[in-house]
PDB file of C-alpha atoms and ligand atoms in Angstrom:
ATOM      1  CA  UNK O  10     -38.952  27.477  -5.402  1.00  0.00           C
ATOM      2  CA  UNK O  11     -40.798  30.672  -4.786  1.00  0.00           C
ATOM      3  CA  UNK O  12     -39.911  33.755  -7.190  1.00  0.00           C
ATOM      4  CA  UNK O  13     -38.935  35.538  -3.553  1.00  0.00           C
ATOM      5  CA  UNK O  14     -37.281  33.703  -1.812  1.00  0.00           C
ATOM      6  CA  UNK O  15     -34.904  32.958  -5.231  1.00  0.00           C
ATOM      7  CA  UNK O  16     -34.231  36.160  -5.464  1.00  0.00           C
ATOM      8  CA  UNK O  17     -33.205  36.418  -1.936  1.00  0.00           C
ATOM      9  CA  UNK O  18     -30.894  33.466  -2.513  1.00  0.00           C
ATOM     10  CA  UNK O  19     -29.215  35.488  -5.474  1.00  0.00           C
ATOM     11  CA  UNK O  20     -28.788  38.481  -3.508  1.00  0.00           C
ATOM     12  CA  UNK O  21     -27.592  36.773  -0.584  1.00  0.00           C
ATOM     13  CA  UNK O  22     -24.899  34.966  -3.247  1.00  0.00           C
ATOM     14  CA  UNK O  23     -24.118  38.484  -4.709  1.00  0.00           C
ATOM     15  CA  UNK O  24     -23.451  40.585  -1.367  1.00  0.00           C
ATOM     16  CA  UNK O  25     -21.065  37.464  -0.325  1.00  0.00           C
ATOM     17  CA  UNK O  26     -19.121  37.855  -3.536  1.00  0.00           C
ATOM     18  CA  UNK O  27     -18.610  41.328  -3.259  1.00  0.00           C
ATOM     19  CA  UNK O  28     -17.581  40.557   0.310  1.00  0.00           C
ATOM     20  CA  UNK O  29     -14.721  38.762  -1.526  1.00  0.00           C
ATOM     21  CA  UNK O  30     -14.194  41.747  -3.531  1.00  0.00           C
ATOM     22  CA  UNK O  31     -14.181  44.130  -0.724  1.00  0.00           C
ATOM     23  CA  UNK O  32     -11.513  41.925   1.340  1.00  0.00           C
ATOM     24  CA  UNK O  33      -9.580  41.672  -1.735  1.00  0.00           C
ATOM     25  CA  UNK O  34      -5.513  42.178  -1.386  1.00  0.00           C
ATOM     26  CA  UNK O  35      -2.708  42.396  -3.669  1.00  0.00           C
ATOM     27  CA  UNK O  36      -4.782  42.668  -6.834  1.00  0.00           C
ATOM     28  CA  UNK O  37      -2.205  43.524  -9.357  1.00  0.00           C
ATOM     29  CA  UNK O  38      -0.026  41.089  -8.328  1.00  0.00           C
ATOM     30  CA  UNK O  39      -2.719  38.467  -9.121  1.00  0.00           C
ATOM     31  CA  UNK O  40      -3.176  39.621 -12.529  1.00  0.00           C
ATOM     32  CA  UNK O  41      -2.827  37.602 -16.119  1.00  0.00           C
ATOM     33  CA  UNK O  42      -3.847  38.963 -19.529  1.00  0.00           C
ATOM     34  CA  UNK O  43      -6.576  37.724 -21.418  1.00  0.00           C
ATOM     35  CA  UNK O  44      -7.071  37.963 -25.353  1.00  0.00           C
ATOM     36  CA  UNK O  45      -8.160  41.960 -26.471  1.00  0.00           C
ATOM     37  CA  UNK O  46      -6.691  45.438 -25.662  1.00  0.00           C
ATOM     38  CA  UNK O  47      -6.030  45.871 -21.447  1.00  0.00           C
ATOM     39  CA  UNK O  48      -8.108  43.171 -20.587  1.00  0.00           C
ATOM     40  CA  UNK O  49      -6.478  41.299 -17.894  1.00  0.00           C
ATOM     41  CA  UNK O  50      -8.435  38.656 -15.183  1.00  0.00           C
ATOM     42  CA  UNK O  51      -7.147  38.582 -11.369  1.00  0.00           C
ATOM     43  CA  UNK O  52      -7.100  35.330  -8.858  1.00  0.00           C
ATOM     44  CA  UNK O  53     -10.222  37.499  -7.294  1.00  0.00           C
ATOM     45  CA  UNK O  54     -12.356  37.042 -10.819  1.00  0.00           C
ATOM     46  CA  UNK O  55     -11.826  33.482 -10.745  1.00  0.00           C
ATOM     47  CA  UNK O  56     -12.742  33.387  -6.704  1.00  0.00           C
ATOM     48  CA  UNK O  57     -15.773  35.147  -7.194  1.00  0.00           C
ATOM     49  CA  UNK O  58     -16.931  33.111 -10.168  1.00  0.00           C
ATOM     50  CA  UNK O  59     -15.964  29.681  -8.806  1.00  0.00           C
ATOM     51  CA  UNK O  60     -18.338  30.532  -5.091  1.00  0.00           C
ATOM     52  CA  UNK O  61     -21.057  32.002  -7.519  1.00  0.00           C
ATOM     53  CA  UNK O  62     -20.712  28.325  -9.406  1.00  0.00           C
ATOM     54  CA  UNK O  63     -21.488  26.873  -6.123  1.00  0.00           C
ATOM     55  CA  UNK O  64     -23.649  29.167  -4.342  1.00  0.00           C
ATOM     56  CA  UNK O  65     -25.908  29.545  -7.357  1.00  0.00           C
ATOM     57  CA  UNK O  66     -25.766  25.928  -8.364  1.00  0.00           C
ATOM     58  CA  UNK O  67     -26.914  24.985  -4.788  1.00  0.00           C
ATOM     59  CA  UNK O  68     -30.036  27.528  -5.430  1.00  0.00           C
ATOM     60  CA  UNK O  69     -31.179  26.372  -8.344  1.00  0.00           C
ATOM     61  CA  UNK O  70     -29.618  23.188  -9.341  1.00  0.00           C
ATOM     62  CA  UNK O  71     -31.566  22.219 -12.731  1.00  0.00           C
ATOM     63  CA  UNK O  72     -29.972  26.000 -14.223  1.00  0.00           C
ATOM     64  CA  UNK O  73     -27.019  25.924 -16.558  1.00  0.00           C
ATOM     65  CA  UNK O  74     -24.075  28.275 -15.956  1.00  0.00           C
ATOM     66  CA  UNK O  75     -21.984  30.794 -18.548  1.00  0.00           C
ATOM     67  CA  UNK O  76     -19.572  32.553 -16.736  1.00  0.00           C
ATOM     68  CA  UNK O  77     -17.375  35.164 -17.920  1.00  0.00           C
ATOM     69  CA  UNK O  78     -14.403  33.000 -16.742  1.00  0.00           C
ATOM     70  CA  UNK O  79     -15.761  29.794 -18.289  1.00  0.00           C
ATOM     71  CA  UNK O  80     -14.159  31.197 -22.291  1.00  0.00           C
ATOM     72  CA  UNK O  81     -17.202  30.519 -23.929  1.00  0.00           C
ATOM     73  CA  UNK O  82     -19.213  33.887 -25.190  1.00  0.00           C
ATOM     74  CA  UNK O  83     -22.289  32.820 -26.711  1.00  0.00           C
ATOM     75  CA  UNK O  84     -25.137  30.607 -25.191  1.00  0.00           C
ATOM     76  CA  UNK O  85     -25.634  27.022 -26.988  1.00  0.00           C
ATOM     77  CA  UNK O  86     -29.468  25.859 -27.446  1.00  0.00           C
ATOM     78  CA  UNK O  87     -29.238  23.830 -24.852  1.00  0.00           C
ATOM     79  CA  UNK O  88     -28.867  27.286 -22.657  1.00  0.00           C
ATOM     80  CA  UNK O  89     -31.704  28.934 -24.611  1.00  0.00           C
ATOM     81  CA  UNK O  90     -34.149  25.831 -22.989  1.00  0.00           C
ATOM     82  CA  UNK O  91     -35.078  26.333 -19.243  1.00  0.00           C
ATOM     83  CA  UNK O  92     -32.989  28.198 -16.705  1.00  0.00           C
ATOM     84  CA  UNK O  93     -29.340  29.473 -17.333  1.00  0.00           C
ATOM     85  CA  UNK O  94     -27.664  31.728 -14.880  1.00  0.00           C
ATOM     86  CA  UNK O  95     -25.473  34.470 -17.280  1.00  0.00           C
ATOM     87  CA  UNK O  96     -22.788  35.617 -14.942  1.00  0.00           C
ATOM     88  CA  UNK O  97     -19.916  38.230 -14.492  1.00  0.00           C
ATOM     89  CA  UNK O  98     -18.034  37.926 -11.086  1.00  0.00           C
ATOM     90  CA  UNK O  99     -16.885  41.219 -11.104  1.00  0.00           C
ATOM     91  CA  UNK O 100     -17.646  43.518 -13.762  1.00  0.00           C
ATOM     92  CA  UNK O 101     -15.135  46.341 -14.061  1.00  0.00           C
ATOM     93  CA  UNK O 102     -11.585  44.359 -13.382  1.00  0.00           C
ATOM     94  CA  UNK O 103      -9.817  47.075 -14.338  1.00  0.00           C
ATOM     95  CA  UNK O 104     -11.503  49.521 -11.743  1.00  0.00           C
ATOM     96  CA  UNK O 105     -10.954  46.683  -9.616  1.00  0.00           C
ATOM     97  CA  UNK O 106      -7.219  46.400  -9.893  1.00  0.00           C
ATOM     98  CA  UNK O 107      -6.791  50.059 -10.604  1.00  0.00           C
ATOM     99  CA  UNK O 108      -8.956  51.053  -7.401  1.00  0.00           C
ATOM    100  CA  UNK O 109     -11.180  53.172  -9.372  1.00  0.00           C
ATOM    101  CA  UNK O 110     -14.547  52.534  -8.232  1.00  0.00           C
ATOM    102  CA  UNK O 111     -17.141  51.038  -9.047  1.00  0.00           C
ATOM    103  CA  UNK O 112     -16.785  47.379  -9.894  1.00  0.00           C
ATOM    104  CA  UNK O 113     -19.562  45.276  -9.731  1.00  0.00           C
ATOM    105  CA  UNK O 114     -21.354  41.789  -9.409  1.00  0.00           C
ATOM    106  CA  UNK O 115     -23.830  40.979 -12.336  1.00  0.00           C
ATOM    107  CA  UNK O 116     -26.128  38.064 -11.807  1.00  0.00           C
ATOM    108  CA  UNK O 117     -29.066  37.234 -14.855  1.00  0.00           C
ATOM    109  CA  UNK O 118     -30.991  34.391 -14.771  1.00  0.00           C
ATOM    110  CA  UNK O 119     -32.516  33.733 -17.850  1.00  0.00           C
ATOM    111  CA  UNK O 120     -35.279  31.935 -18.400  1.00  0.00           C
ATOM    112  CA  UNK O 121     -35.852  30.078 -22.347  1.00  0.00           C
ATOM    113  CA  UNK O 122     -33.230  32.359 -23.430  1.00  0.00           C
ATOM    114  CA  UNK O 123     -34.662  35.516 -21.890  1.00  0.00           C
ATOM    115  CA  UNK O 124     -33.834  37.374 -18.872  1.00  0.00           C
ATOM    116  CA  UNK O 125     -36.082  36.598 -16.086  1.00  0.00           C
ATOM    117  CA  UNK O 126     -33.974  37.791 -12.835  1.00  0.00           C
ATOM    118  CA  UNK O 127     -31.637  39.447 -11.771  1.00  0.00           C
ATOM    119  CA  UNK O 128     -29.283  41.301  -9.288  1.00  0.00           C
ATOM    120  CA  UNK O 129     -26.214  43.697  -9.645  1.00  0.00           C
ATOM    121  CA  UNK O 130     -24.241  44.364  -6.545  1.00  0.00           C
ATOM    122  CA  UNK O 131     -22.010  47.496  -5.933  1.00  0.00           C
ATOM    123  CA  UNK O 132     -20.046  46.469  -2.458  1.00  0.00           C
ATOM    124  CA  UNK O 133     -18.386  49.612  -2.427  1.00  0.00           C
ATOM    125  CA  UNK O 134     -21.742  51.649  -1.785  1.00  0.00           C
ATOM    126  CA  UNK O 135     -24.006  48.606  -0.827  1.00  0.00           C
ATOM    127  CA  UNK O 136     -26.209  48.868  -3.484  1.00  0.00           C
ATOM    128  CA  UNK O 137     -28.072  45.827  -4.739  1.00  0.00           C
ATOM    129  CA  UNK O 138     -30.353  46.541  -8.055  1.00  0.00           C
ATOM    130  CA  UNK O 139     -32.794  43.591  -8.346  1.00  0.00           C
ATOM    131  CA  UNK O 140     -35.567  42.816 -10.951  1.00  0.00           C
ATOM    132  CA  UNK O 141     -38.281  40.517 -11.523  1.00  0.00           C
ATOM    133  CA  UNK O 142     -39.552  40.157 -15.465  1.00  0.00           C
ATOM    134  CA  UNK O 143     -42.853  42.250 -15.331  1.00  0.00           C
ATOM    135  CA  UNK O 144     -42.167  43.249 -11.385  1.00  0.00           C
ATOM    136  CA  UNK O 145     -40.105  46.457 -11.651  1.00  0.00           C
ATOM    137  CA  UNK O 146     -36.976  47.377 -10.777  1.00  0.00           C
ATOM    138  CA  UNK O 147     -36.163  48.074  -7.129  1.00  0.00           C
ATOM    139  CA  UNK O 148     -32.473  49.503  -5.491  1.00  0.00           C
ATOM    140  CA  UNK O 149     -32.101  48.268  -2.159  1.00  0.00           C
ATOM    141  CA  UNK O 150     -35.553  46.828  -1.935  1.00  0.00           C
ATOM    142  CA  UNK O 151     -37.082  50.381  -2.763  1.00  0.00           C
ATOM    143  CA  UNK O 152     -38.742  50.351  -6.346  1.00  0.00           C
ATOM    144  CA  UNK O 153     -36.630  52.939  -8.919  1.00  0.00           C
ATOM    145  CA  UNK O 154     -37.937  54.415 -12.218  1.00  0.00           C
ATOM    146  CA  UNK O 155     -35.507  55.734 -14.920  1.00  0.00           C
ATOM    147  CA  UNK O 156     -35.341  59.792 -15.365  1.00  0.00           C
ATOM    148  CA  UNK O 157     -38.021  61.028 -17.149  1.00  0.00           C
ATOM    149  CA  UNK O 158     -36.233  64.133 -18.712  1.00  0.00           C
ATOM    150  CA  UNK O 159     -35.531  64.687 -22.475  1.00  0.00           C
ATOM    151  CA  UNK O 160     -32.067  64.431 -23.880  1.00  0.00           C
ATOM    152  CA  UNK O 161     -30.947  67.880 -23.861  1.00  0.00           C
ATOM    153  CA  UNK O 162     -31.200  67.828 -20.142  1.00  0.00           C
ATOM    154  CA  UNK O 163     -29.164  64.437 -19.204  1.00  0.00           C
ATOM    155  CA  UNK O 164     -25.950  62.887 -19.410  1.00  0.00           C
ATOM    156  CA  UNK O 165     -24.794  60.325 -21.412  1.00  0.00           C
ATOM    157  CA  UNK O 166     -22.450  57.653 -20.294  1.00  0.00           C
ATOM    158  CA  UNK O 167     -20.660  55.578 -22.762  1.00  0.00           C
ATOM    159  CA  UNK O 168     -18.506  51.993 -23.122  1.00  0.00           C
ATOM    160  CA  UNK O 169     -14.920  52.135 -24.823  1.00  0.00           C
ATOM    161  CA  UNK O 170     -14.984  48.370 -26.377  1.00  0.00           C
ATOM    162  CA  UNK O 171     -11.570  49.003 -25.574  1.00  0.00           C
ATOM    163  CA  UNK O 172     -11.043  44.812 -25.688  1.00  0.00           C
ATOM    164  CA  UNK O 173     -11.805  45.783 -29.520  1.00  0.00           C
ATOM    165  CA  UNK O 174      -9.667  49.143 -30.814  1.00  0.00           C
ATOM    166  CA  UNK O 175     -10.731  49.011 -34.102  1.00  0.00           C
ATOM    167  CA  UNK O 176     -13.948  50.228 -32.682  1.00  0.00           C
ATOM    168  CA  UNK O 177     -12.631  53.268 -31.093  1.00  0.00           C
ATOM    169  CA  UNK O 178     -13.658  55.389 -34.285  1.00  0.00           C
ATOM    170  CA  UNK O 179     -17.132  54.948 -34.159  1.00  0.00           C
ATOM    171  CA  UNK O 180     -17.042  55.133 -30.347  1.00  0.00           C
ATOM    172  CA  UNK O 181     -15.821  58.883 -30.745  1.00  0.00           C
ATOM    173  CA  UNK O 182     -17.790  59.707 -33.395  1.00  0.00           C
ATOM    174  CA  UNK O 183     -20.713  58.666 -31.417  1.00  0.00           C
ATOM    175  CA  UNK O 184     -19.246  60.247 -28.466  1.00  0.00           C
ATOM    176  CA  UNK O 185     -19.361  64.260 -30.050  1.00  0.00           C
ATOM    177  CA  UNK O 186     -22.746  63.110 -31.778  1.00  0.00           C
ATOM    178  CA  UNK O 187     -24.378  62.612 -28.411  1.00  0.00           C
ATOM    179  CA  UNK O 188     -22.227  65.152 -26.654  1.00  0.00           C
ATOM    180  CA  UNK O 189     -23.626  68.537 -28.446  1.00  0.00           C
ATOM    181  CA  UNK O 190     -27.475  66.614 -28.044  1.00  0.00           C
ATOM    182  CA  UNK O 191     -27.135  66.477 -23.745  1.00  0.00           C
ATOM    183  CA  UNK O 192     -25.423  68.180 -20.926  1.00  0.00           C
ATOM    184  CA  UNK O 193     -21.516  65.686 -20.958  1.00  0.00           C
ATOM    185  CA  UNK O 194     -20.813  62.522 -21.236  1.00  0.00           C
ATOM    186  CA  UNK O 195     -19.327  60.155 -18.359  1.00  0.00           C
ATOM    187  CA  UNK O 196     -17.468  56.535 -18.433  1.00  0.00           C
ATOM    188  CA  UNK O 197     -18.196  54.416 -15.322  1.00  0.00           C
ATOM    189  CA  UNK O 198     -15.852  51.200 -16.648  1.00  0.00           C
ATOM    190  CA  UNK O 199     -18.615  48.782 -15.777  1.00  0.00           C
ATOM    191  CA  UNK O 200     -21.013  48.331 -18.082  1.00  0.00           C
ATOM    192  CA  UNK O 201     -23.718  46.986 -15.425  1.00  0.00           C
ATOM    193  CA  UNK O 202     -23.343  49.891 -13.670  1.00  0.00           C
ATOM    194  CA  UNK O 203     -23.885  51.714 -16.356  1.00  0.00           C
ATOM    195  CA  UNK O 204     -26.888  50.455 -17.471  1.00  0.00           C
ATOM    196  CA  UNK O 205     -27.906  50.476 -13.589  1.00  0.00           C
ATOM    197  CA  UNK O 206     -27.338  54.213 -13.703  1.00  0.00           C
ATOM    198  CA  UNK O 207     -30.248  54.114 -15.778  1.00  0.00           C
ATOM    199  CA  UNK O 208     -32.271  52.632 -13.936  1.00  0.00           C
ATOM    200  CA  UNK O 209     -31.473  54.862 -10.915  1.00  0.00           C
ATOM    201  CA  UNK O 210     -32.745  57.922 -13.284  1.00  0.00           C
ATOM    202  CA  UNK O 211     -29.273  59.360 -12.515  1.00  0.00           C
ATOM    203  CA  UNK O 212     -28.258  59.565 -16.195  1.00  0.00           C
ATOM    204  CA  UNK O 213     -30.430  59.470 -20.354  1.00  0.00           C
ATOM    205  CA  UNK O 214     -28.880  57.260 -22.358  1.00  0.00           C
ATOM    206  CA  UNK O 215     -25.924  54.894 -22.578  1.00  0.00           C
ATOM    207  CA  UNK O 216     -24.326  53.241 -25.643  1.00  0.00           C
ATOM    208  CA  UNK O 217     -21.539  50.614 -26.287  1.00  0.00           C
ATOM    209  CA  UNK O 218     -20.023  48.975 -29.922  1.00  0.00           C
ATOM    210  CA  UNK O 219     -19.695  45.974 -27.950  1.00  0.00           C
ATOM    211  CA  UNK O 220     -20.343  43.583 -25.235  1.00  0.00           C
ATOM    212  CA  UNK O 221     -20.591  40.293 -24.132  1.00  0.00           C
ATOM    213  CA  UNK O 222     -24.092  39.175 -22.793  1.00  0.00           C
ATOM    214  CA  UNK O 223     -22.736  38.980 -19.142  1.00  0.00           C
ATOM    215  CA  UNK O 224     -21.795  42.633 -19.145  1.00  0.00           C
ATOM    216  CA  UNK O 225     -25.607  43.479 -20.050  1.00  0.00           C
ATOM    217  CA  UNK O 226     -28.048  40.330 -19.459  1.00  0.00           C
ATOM    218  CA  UNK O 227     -28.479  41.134 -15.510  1.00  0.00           C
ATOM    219  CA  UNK O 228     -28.381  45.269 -15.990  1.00  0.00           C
ATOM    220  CA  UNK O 229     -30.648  44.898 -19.356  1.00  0.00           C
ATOM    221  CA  UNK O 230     -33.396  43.992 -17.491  1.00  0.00           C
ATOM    222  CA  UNK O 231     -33.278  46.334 -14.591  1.00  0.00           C
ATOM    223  CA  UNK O 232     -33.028  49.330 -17.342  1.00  0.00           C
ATOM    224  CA  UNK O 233     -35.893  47.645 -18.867  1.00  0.00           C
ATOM    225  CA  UNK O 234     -38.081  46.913 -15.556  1.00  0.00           C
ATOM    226  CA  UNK O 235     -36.983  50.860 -14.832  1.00  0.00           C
ATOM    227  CA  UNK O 236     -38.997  52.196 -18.023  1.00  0.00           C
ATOM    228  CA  UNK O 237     -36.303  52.024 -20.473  1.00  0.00           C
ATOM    229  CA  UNK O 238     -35.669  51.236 -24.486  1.00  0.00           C
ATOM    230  CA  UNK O 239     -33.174  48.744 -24.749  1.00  0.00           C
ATOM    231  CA  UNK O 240     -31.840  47.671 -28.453  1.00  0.00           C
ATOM    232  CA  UNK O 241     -28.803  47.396 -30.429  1.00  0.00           C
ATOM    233  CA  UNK O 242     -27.311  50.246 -31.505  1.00  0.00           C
ATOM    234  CA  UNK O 243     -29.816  49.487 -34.887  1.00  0.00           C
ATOM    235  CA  UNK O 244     -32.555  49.772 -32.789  1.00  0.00           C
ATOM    236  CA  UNK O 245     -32.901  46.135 -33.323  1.00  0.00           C
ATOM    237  CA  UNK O 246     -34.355  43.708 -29.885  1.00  0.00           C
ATOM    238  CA  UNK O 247     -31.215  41.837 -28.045  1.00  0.00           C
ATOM    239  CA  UNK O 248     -31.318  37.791 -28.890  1.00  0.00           C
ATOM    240  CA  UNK O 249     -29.934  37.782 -25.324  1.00  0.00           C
ATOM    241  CA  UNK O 250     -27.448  34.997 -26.857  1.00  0.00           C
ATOM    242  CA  UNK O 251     -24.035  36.652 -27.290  1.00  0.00           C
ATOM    243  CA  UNK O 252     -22.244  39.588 -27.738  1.00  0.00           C
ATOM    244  CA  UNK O 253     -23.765  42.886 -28.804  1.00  0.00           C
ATOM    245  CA  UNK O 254     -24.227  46.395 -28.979  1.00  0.00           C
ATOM    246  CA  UNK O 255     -25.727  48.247 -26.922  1.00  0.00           C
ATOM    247  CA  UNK O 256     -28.267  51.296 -26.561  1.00  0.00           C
ATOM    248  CA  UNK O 257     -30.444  52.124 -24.007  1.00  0.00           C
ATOM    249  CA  UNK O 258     -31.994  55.384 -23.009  1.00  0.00           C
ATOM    250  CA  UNK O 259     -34.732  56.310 -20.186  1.00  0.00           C
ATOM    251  CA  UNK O 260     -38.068  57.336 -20.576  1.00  0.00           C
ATOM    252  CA  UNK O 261     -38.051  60.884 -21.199  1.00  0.00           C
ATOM    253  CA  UNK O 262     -35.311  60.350 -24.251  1.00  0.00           C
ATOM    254  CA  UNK O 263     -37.718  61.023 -27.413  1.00  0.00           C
ATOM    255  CA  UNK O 264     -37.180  58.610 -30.410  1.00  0.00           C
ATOM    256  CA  UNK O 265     -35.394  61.139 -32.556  1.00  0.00           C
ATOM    257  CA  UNK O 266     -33.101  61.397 -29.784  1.00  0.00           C
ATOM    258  CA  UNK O 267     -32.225  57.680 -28.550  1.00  0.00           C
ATOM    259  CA  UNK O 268     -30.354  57.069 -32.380  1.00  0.00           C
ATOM    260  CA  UNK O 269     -27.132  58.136 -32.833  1.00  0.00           C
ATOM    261  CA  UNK O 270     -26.965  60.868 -36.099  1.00  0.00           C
ATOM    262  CA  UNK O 271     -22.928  60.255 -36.892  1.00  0.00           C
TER     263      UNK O 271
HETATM  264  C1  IPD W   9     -15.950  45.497 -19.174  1.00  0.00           C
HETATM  265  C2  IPD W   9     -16.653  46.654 -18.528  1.00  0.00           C
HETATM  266  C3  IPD W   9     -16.396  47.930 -19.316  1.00  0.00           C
HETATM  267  C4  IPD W   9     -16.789  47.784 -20.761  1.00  0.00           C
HETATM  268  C5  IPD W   9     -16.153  46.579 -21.394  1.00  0.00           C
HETATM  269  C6  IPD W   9     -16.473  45.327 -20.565  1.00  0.00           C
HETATM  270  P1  IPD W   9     -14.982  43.554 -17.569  1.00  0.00           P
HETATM  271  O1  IPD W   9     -16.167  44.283 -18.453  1.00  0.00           O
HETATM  272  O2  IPD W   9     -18.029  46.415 -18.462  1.00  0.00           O
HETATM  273  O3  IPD W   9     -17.138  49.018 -18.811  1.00  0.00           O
HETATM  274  O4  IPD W   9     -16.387  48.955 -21.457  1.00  0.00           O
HETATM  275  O5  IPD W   9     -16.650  46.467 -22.708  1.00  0.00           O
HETATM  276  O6  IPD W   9     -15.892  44.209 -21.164  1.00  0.00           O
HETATM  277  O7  IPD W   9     -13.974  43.057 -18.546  1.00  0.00           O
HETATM  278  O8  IPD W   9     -14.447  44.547 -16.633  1.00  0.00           O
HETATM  279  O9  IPD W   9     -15.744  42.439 -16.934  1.00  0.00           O
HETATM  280 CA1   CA W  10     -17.830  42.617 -17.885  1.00  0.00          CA
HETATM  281 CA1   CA W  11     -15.668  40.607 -15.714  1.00  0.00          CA
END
C-alpha cells in the first residue's frame, strides 16, 4: 500500500476513535484501577483500543499490535522485525474522566523497531498531527516546525510519572531547575500532546522520569519530523522498545540548555 493513502487510513481510524471519545457518557462510572498511583482505565479505553485493533488490523494486516490495554509494556523481537502498530487509545484518561481537556489518540507505526508513522488526534479541537519518517511534520495537513527561540524565552511543560511516586523528587527538582532557565512551566496530562506541543512551536522543551513507549512512539516522531532533539533524560537515543524517559526540546533550545543542571 501507498505511504498516502496509509496514512489516510490511520487518520481516518484516529478521528473515528476520538468520535468514540467525544460521544463518550458516564465516564466515571465506567472506571477500574489499574496497577500505579491514580491510574485507572474506563469501558471507553478498552472501546477505543478494541475498534483501533480492527480498524488498523484491516489496514495493514501483516503489522503486529501493542496496545496500552493489551498489559504488556515492552516490544518482543518479533515486534522489532517488520511493521508493529504502538498504540494508546486515549492518552490522558484522567483528563478524560475528569473533563479536563485534552485527551488524545496516539497512533505509531513502527517500522524494524523504529517509528515510521504516525498520527495523534485531539477530538476536542480537531487537530490531527501526522508524520512521515524523513517527510515532516504537518497539523491538519499544513506542515509545522518547532519554535525556534532559546530557552529563556519558552515554556516548559513537564510529565508527573505520577503511576511511579517515588519519582516525584526528581520531577520537582527538575521542575525549579528548568523553571528559573524559561518563562513557567505547564502540565497538559497527556504526554502526546505534550510532545505535540512541540511540534506546534507553542512551547521549548518537555521532560518526563517515565513513560511507556505508547505515550511517546507516535508524538516522538512528530517532535522529531518538527526539528526537535529527542533523548532520554541522559541524552542517550530512545531504543523505541519500552518504557523511558523522556527529553525533548525544539530547535532554538541551545545544548547547554536542553540538560537538566539539578
Ligand atoms: C499518561 C499521560 C500523562 C503522563 C503519564 C502517562 P495515560 O498516560 O500521558 O501525561 O504523565 O506518565 O502514563 O495513562 O493517560 O494513557
Ligand atoms: Ca498514555
Ligand atoms: Ca492511555
Amino acid at each position: 500500500m501507498d505511504t498516502n493513502e496509509l496514512l489516510r487510513g490511520v487518520e481516518a481510524a484516529a478521528r473515528e476513535a476520538g468520535r468514540i471519545m467525544r460521544e463518550a457518557e458516564d465516564i466515571r462510572a465506567s472506571v477500574t484501577a489499574k496497577a500505579g498511583h491514580g491510574n485507572f482505565v474506563t469501558a471507553y479505553d478498552r472501546r477505543v483500543q478494541a475498534y483501533l485493533f480492527e480498524a488498523l488490523g484491516a489496514l495493514l494486516p501483516e503489522a503486529r499490535f501493542i496496545g496500552e490495554e493489551d498489559g504488556a509494556d515492552a516490544f518482543t523481537d518479533d515486534d522489532r522485525r517488520g511493521f508493529a502498530f504502538c498504540v494508546d487509545p486515549i492518552d490522558g484518561t484522567t483528563n478524560f474522566l475528569t473533563g479536563f481537556r485534552p485527551s488524545v489518540v496516539s497512533i505509531a507505526l513502527l517500522r524494524d523497531g523504529t517509528p515510521w508513522l504516525a498520527a495523534v488526534y485531539n477530538p476536542y479541537a480537531d487537530l490531527m498531527l501526522t508524520a512521515v519518517r524523513n517527510g515532516g511534520a504537518r497539523c491538519n495537513g499544513a506542515p509545522i516546525r518547532s519554535l525556534d527561540l532559546p530557552l529563556r524565552d519558552s515554556l516548559v511543560l513537564f510529565g508527573t510519572a505520577a503511576y511511579n511516586q517515588e519519582l516525584a523528587p526528581r520531577t520537582f527538582a527538575l521542575c525549579a531547575d528548568y523553571l528559573a532557565r524559561c518563562i513557567d512551566l505547564r502540565r497538559t496530562g497527556s504526554a502526546a500532546w505534550d510532545l505535540c506541543q512541540l511540534a506546534l512551536g507553542t512551547v521549548g522543551l518537555f521532560f518526563e522520569l517515565r513513560l511507556q513507549l505508547w505515550d511517546f512512539a507516535a508524538a516522538g516522531l512528530i517532535a522529531m519530523e518538527s526539528g526537535c532533539r529527542l533523548t532520554d533524560l541522559d541524552g542517550k537515543p530512545l531504543t523505541w522498545d519500552g518504557p523511558s524517559s523522556i527529553l525533548c526540546a525544539s530547535r532554538g533550545v541551545a545544548r547547554e540548555d536542553y540538560f537538566p543542571r539539578a
